[in-house]
Coordinates of C-alpha atoms in Angstrom, one line a residue:
M1303 CA 9.9 17.8 36.2
S1304 CA 8.5 15.7 34.3
G1305 CA 5.1 18.0 34.0
L1306 CA 3.3 15.2 35.8
E1307 CA 3.9 16.3 39.4
I1308 CA 0.6 17.1 40.5
T1309 CA 0.1 21.0 41.5
S1310 CA -3.5 21.4 42.6
M1311 CA -6.5 19.3 43.6
R1312 CA -9.8 20.8 43.9
A1313 CA -12.8 18.7 45.0
R1314 CA -16.7 20.0 44.7
E1315 CA -20.4 18.7 45.5
V1316 CA -22.4 18.1 42.4
L1317 CA -25.2 16.1 41.8
D1318 CA -26.1 12.7 41.0
C1319 CA -29.1 11.4 38.6
R1320 CA -31.2 11.2 41.6
G1321 CA -30.6 14.5 43.0
L1322 CA -28.1 13.9 46.0
P1323 CA -24.6 15.3 46.2
T1324 CA -21.6 13.0 45.1
V1325 CA -17.7 14.0 45.2
Q1326 CA -16.3 15.9 41.8
V1327 CA -12.3 15.9 41.8
D1328 CA -10.2 18.2 39.5
V1329 CA -6.5 17.5 39.5
V1330 CA -4.0 19.3 37.2
L1331 CA -0.5 18.8 36.7
A1332 CA 2.8 20.7 36.5
G1333 CA 2.8 20.4 32.6
G1334 CA -0.9 21.8 32.4
A1335 CA -2.6 18.6 32.1
R1336 CA -5.9 18.0 34.2
G1337 CA -8.5 15.0 34.9
R1338 CA -11.7 15.1 35.9
A1339 CA -13.8 12.6 37.2
D1340 CA -17.3 12.4 39.3
V1341 CA -17.6 9.3 41.9
P1342 CA -21.1 7.5 41.4
S1343 CA -23.0 5.8 44.5
G1344 CA -25.4 3.1 44.2
R1345 CA -28.7 2.1 46.1
S1346 CA -28.2 -1.5 46.1
T1347 CA -25.1 -1.9 47.7
G1348 CA -23.3 -5.1 49.3
S1349 CA -22.1 -5.1 53.3
N1350 CA -18.7 -5.5 52.0
E1351 CA -18.2 -2.2 49.9
A1352 CA -15.4 0.4 50.5
H1353 CA -17.5 2.7 52.9
E1354 CA -18.6 6.0 51.2
R1355 CA -18.7 8.6 53.6
R1356 CA -22.2 10.6 54.1
D1357 CA -22.2 13.9 56.3
G1358 CA -25.4 12.5 58.3
G1359 CA -27.6 15.6 59.7
D1360 CA -30.8 17.3 57.8
R1361 CA -28.8 18.9 55.1
F1362 CA -29.8 17.1 51.7
G1363 CA -31.5 14.2 54.1
G1364 CA -28.0 13.6 55.8
F1365 CA -26.7 12.0 52.3
G1366 CA -24.2 15.3 51.0
V1367 CA -20.5 14.7 51.1
R1368 CA -18.4 18.3 52.4
D1369 CA -16.9 15.8 54.8
A1370 CA -15.4 14.1 52.1
V1371 CA -14.7 17.0 49.9
A1372 CA -13.0 18.5 52.6
A1373 CA -10.6 15.4 53.0
V1374 CA -9.8 16.0 49.6
N1375 CA -9.4 19.6 49.5
G1376 CA -7.6 19.5 52.8
E1377 CA -5.6 16.2 53.8
I1378 CA -5.5 14.3 50.3
A1379 CA -4.1 17.4 48.6
T1380 CA -1.7 18.2 51.1
A1381 CA -0.2 14.7 50.7
L1382 CA 0.0 14.1 47.3
G1383 CA 1.0 18.1 46.1
G1384 CA 4.2 17.1 44.3
F1385 CA 2.9 13.1 43.4
D1386 CA 4.2 12.0 39.4
V1387 CA 1.3 10.2 38.4
S1388 CA 2.8 8.5 35.9
S1389 CA 2.7 5.3 38.2
Q1390 CA -1.1 4.8 38.7
R1391 CA -0.3 2.0 41.1
A1392 CA 2.5 4.0 43.3
L1393 CA -0.5 6.7 43.5
D1394 CA -3.5 4.7 44.7
A1395 CA -1.2 2.9 47.2
A1396 CA -0.1 6.2 48.6
L1397 CA -4.1 6.6 49.0
I1398 CA -4.4 3.5 50.6
E1399 CA -1.7 4.2 53.0
L1400 CA -3.1 7.8 53.6
D1401 CA -6.8 6.4 54.5
G1402 CA -5.3 4.1 56.9
T1403 CA -8.3 1.6 57.1
A1404 CA -9.7 -1.7 55.3
N1405 CA -12.7 -0.1 53.7
K1406 CA -11.6 3.5 53.3
G1407 CA -13.3 4.7 56.3
R1408 CA -11.7 7.0 57.6
L1409 CA -11.3 10.0 54.4
G1410 CA -13.6 8.1 52.6
A1411 CA -13.9 5.8 49.1
N1412 CA -15.7 8.6 47.0
A1413 CA -13.1 10.8 48.4
V1414 CA -10.5 8.6 47.3
L1415 CA -11.8 7.4 44.0
G1416 CA -12.4 10.9 43.1
V1417 CA -8.4 11.6 42.9
S1418 CA -7.6 8.0 41.4
L1419 CA -10.0 8.5 38.9
A1420 CA -8.7 12.2 38.6
A1421 CA -5.3 11.4 38.7
A1422 CA -5.8 8.9 36.2
R1423 CA -7.5 11.1 33.4
A1424 CA -4.9 13.6 33.9
A1425 CA -2.1 11.2 33.2
A1426 CA -3.7 10.1 30.2
A1427 CA -4.3 13.7 29.2
A1428 CA -0.6 14.5 29.4
A1429 CA 0.0 11.6 27.3
G1430 CA -1.8 13.0 24.8
Q1431 CA -4.3 10.1 25.0
P1432 CA -8.5 8.4 25.1
L1433 CA -8.1 7.5 28.8
Y1434 CA -8.9 3.5 27.3
A1435 CA -5.8 3.6 24.7
H1436 CA -3.6 5.2 28.3
L1437 CA -4.7 2.3 30.4
N1438 CA -4.5 -0.5 27.8
G1439 CA -2.8 0.0 24.1
N1440 CA -4.6 -3.0 22.9
G1441 CA -7.8 -1.9 24.0
H1442 CA -9.9 -2.5 21.2
V1443 CA -13.7 -4.5 22.0
L1444 CA -16.3 -2.3 22.4
P1445 CA -18.8 -4.2 24.9
V1446 CA -22.2 -5.9 24.7
P1447 CA -24.7 -3.6 26.7
L1448 CA -26.4 -5.8 29.0
V1449 CA -29.6 -3.1 28.8
N1450 CA -32.1 -3.0 31.5
L1451 CA -35.7 -2.4 30.3
I1452 CA -37.8 -3.2 32.9
N1453 CA -37.0 -2.6 36.8
G1454 CA -38.0 -3.7 40.2
G1455 CA -35.9 -4.3 43.6
K1456 CA -34.8 -1.4 45.4
H1457 CA -34.6 0.5 41.7
A1458 CA -38.1 1.3 41.6
S1459 CA -41.6 1.7 43.1
N1460 CA -43.0 -1.7 42.3
D1461 CA -43.6 -5.6 43.5
L1462 CA -40.9 -7.4 41.3
D1463 CA -38.3 -8.4 43.9
F1464 CA -35.7 -8.8 41.5
Q1465 CA -33.8 -5.5 40.5
E1466 CA -33.1 -5.7 36.1
F1467 CA -34.6 -7.3 33.0
I1468 CA -32.1 -7.3 30.6
V1469 CA -32.0 -7.4 26.7
I1470 CA -28.9 -8.7 25.3
P1471 CA -28.7 -7.6 21.7
V1472 CA -25.9 -10.1 20.8
G1473 CA -27.6 -9.9 16.9
A1474 CA -25.8 -6.7 16.4
D1475 CA -22.4 -5.9 14.3
S1476 CA -21.4 -2.6 16.1
I1477 CA -22.1 -0.9 19.1
L1478 CA -24.6 1.5 17.6
E1479 CA -26.6 -1.0 16.0
A1480 CA -26.7 -2.7 19.5
L1481 CA -28.3 0.4 20.8
Q1482 CA -30.2 1.1 17.4
I1483 CA -32.2 -2.4 18.1
S1484 CA -32.6 -1.9 22.0
T1485 CA -34.1 1.6 21.2
E1486 CA -36.5 -0.6 18.9
V1487 CA -37.3 -2.8 21.6
N1488 CA -38.1 -0.2 23.9
L1489 CA -40.5 1.6 22.3
A1490 CA -42.2 -1.9 21.4
L1491 CA -42.2 -2.3 24.9
A1492 CA -43.6 1.0 25.8
E1493 CA -46.6 0.1 23.9
I1494 CA -46.9 -3.2 25.4
L1495 CA -47.3 -1.6 29.0
L1496 CA -49.5 1.3 27.9
E1497 CA -52.0 -0.9 26.1
R1498 CA -51.8 -3.5 29.0
Y1499 CA -51.3 -1.6 32.1
G1500 CA -51.9 2.0 31.3
K1501 CA -49.9 4.9 31.4
S1502 CA -48.7 4.3 35.4
A1503 CA -47.0 1.5 33.6
L1504 CA -44.4 3.7 31.7
N1505 CA -43.2 5.3 35.0
T1506 CA -39.4 4.5 35.4
G1507 CA -37.0 3.6 37.8
D1508 CA -33.6 4.5 38.9
E1509 CA -31.8 3.5 35.7
G1510 CA -34.6 4.6 33.1
G1511 CA -36.4 1.3 32.6
Y1512 CA -39.7 1.0 33.4
A1513 CA -41.5 -0.3 36.0
P1514 CA -45.1 -2.0 35.8
A1515 CA -47.4 -2.9 38.6
I1516 CA -46.1 -6.4 38.4
S1517 CA -44.5 -8.9 40.5
S1518 CA -43.6 -12.3 38.3
P1519 CA -40.5 -12.8 37.1
H1520 CA -42.0 -14.5 34.5
E1521 CA -44.1 -11.7 33.7
A1522 CA -41.2 -9.4 33.1
L1523 CA -39.1 -11.7 31.2
G1524 CA -42.4 -12.6 28.7
L1525 CA -42.8 -8.6 27.8
L1526 CA -39.4 -8.4 26.8
H1527 CA -39.6 -11.5 24.7
E1528 CA -42.4 -9.9 23.1
A1529 CA -41.4 -6.6 22.9
V1530 CA -38.0 -8.4 20.9
A1531 CA -40.8 -9.9 18.7
D1532 CA -43.1 -7.0 18.2
A1533 CA -40.1 -4.4 17.1
G1534 CA -39.2 -7.7 14.2
H1535 CA -35.7 -8.4 16.0
G1536 CA -36.7 -12.6 16.5
G1537 CA -33.2 -14.2 17.4
R1538 CA -31.4 -11.1 17.6
F1539 CA -31.4 -10.9 21.9
R1540 CA -30.4 -12.4 24.7
Y1541 CA -32.0 -12.2 28.4
G1542 CA -30.3 -11.5 31.5
L1543 CA -31.5 -10.7 35.3
D1544 CA -30.1 -9.2 38.0
C1545 CA -32.0 -10.3 41.4
A1546 CA -29.9 -8.7 44.0
A1547 CA -31.4 -11.4 46.0
T1548 CA -29.3 -10.6 49.4
H1549 CA -32.2 -7.9 49.7
Y1550 CA -35.3 -10.1 50.2
H1551 CA -33.2 -13.1 51.8
D1552 CA -33.5 -13.2 55.3
G1553 CA -33.5 -16.1 57.9
G1554 CA -32.3 -18.8 55.5
N1555 CA -34.8 -18.1 53.1
Y1556 CA -35.8 -15.8 50.2
A1557 CA -39.5 -14.0 50.2
L1558 CA -40.0 -13.5 46.6
A1559 CA -43.6 -13.0 44.3
G1560 CA -45.7 -13.2 47.7
E1561 CA -44.1 -17.2 48.2
T1562 CA -40.9 -17.9 50.5
R1563 CA -38.0 -20.3 48.9
D1564 CA -35.1 -22.0 50.2
T1565 CA -31.8 -22.0 48.3
E1566 CA -33.1 -25.5 46.6
A1567 CA -36.1 -24.1 45.2
M1568 CA -34.2 -20.7 44.0
I1569 CA -31.8 -22.7 42.2
E1570 CA -34.7 -24.5 40.4
L1571 CA -36.7 -21.4 39.9
Y1572 CA -33.3 -20.2 37.8
R1573 CA -32.9 -23.1 36.1
E1574 CA -36.8 -22.9 34.7
L1575 CA -36.2 -19.2 33.7
I1576 CA -33.2 -20.5 32.0
R1577 CA -34.7 -22.8 30.0
D1578 CA -37.8 -21.2 29.4
Y1579 CA -36.6 -17.8 28.4
D1580 CA -33.2 -18.2 26.9
V1581 CA -31.7 -16.0 29.9
V1582 CA -27.7 -16.4 29.6
T1583 CA -26.4 -14.5 32.5
I1584 CA -27.6 -14.0 36.0
E1585 CA -26.5 -11.2 39.1
D1586 CA -26.2 -11.9 42.7
P1587 CA -29.1 -15.1 42.2
L1588 CA -28.4 -15.8 45.9
D1589 CA -27.1 -14.1 49.0
E1590 CA -23.9 -12.3 49.3
S1591 CA -22.7 -14.6 51.8
D1592 CA -23.4 -18.0 50.0
F1593 CA -20.4 -19.3 48.4
E1594 CA -21.7 -22.7 48.4
G1595 CA -25.2 -22.2 46.6
F1596 CA -23.5 -20.0 44.2
A1597 CA -21.3 -22.5 43.0
E1598 CA -23.9 -25.1 42.7
L1599 CA -25.8 -23.2 40.6
T1600 CA -23.2 -22.3 38.4
R1601 CA -22.1 -26.3 38.2
V1602 CA -25.8 -26.5 37.4
S1603 CA -26.5 -23.9 35.2
G1604 CA -24.3 -23.7 32.4
I1605 CA -24.8 -20.4 31.9
Q1606 CA -23.0 -17.0 33.1
I1607 CA -23.5 -16.4 36.9
V1608 CA -22.1 -12.8 38.0
G1609 CA -20.9 -11.6 41.5
D1610 CA -21.7 -8.7 42.3
D1611 CA -22.6 -8.5 46.0
L1612 CA -21.1 -11.4 46.6
F1613 CA -17.7 -10.0 45.3
V1614 CA -18.1 -5.9 45.6
T1615 CA -14.9 -6.0 43.6
N1616 CA -12.4 -7.2 46.0
P1617 CA -9.6 -9.1 45.0
E1618 CA -9.8 -11.1 48.5
R1619 CA -13.5 -11.5 48.2
L1620 CA -12.9 -13.0 44.4
A1621 CA -10.0 -15.1 45.2
E1622 CA -12.5 -17.3 48.0
G1623 CA -15.3 -17.2 45.2
I1624 CA -12.6 -18.7 42.5
E1625 CA -11.2 -21.2 45.2
A1626 CA -14.7 -22.2 46.2
G1627 CA -16.0 -22.6 42.2
A1628 CA -18.4 -19.7 43.1
A1629 CA -19.9 -17.7 40.2
N1630 CA -17.9 -17.4 36.9
S1631 CA -18.1 -13.8 36.4
L1632 CA -17.3 -10.5 38.2
L1633 CA -19.4 -7.4 38.1
W1634 CA -16.8 -4.8 37.8
K1635 CA -17.9 -1.4 40.1
V1636 CA -15.1 0.7 40.9
N1637 CA -16.6 2.5 44.1
Q1638 CA -17.0 -0.8 45.3
I1639 CA -13.3 -1.6 46.1
G1640 CA -12.5 2.4 45.8
T1641 CA -9.3 3.3 43.7
L1642 CA -9.0 2.4 39.8
T1643 CA -5.9 0.3 40.9
E1644 CA -7.2 -2.1 43.4
A1645 CA -10.5 -2.6 40.6
L1646 CA -7.9 -3.4 37.6
D1647 CA -6.0 -6.1 40.0
A1648 CA -10.0 -7.4 40.5
A1649 CA -10.2 -7.7 37.0
E1650 CA -7.1 -9.7 36.2
L1651 CA -7.8 -11.9 38.3
A1652 CA -11.2 -12.8 37.2
H1653 CA -9.4 -13.0 33.7
R1654 CA -6.5 -15.4 34.4
S1655 CA -8.9 -17.4 36.5
A1656 CA -11.3 -17.5 33.3
Y1657 CA -13.6 -15.4 35.2
T1658 CA -15.8 -12.8 33.1
V1659 CA -15.7 -9.1 34.0
V1660 CA -18.8 -7.4 33.2
V1661 CA -18.1 -3.5 33.1
S1662 CA -21.0 -1.7 36.0
E1663 CA -22.4 1.4 36.6
R1664 CA -24.4 2.1 39.6
S1665 CA -28.1 3.8 39.7
G1666 CA -26.5 6.8 41.2
E1667 CA -25.1 8.2 38.1
T1668 CA -23.3 11.1 37.0
E1669 CA -23.0 12.3 33.3
D1670 CA -19.3 11.2 33.5
P1671 CA -19.4 8.7 31.1
I1672 CA -15.7 7.0 32.3
I1673 CA -16.7 3.3 32.7
A1674 CA -16.8 3.3 28.9
D1675 CA -13.2 3.9 28.5
L1676 CA -13.0 1.6 31.3
A1677 CA -14.3 -1.4 29.8
V1678 CA -12.8 -1.1 26.4
A1679 CA -9.7 -0.6 28.0
L1680 CA -10.3 -4.0 29.7
N1681 CA -11.6 -5.6 26.8
A1682 CA -14.5 -6.4 28.9
G1683 CA -16.8 -7.8 26.1
Q1684 CA -19.8 -6.3 28.9
I1685 CA -21.3 -3.5 30.2
K1686 CA -24.3 -3.3 32.2
T1687 CA -25.2 0.9 32.5
G1688 CA -29.1 1.2 32.5
A1689 CA -31.6 1.9 29.9
P1690 CA -30.9 3.4 26.0
V1691 CA -32.4 6.8 28.0
R1692 CA -31.6 10.0 30.6
G1693 CA -28.2 11.7 30.4
E1694 CA -26.0 9.3 32.8
R1695 CA -27.2 6.7 30.8
T1696 CA -26.4 7.7 27.3
A1697 CA -23.6 9.6 28.3
K1698 CA -22.0 6.1 28.5
Y1699 CA -23.5 4.9 25.3
N1700 CA -22.5 7.9 23.3
R1701 CA -18.8 8.0 24.8
L1702 CA -18.4 3.7 23.1
I1703 CA -19.9 5.0 19.8
E1704 CA -17.2 7.8 19.7
I1705 CA -14.6 5.2 20.7
E1706 CA -15.7 2.7 17.9
E1707 CA -15.4 5.8 15.5
R1708 CA -12.1 6.2 16.8
L1709 CA -10.9 3.0 16.5
G1710 CA -12.2 2.3 13.2
A1711 CA -11.5 -0.8 11.7
T1712 CA -9.4 -2.1 14.5
A1713 CA -12.9 -2.0 16.6
A1714 CA -14.4 -5.7 17.8
Y1715 CA -18.4 -6.2 19.0
P1716 CA -18.1 -9.4 20.2
G1717 CA -22.2 -10.3 19.5
D1718 CA -22.9 -13.7 21.1
V1719 CA -19.8 -14.9 22.4
F1720 CA -19.5 -11.7 24.7
R1721 CA -18.4 -14.3 27.1
A1722 CA -15.1 -15.0 24.8
P1723 CA -14.3 -11.3 23.8
V1724 CA -10.5 -11.3 23.2
A1725 CA -11.7 -14.0 20.5
A1726 CA -14.4 -12.0 18.6

């Protein structure tokens, strides 16, 4: 025996940051190494994502995951007992074959992914390496955080249709300094919101950003600019949006801030925001099925256009987008596809095709910081994991600080060249 064979596997229900159940999996190897992983969950989801298995009924409002847990502890544990985890690809292929569906709907993507990630961690532990180094011995780029300071859309109870308003600390020299100046901007933003809108404006959304009672994207971006200036960091930030446009698209038009716009009008709006507010990245600006519209906006905008619901970290949908020239960046969420290998394949395809990769959390996160390691392993140069507050968000940021310290002089923080981070 190599010591890398799975000897036991155990899943359980744990709570995510919204107080809803999710799956946690432990994998133990013959040599004694073990790995644990929690599976995140999204609220704003694309229709083509892998299937998250929920129990239904009254328990936990229908959001229980006992069936997914039972799948891990029963069928998956039996099938993978004795499996050698030295090949992540072989393990994930076995999981995909065992499920037998295109969207992992039989066992549940939350069951399958928990095993996939826990096994990867166990293999790294057996090798005596941190996960990022186990996956890529050349992982050294600390990602620039896309810090979501104002929430809207499905992530907040306000009238902002766009889901995230983002500051990007390109003027920092390290991940720690990036978090320092982002926090200072967040503190300045709180003072502005309190003075202008009252205490209720300091309520927060799913990802820790403020949720003021405003509806205009211009107003939200203006607030971010004002906060950056008040914090004394003018010129050190760029700005971004996650529009999640599928959720206010109906019948060919978009209902945005009390107005109805067609695709052409949406593209003109984005060009205006790019020009006036130094927006350098826009995620899901159009409906998830509009490859043609994405291609047009990518062509005329000159900035990073990110496909989330458009691609759902699926290599096949990404290949379709690449052929159409739709977007130029992949939002990378492992739970959208359901295994680590498939997600890594999507990132590889993106990089081969000169698309950037933005590693992302979900709105229903846990304290598991695994995406920090994955971002460094990919040398992605960009990560989205919410505001610099709340444990499920700061766990990722704190892990990046730890990795930066461990890498020492070999660590690179790409700053303003986050779209080409390996050259930094």
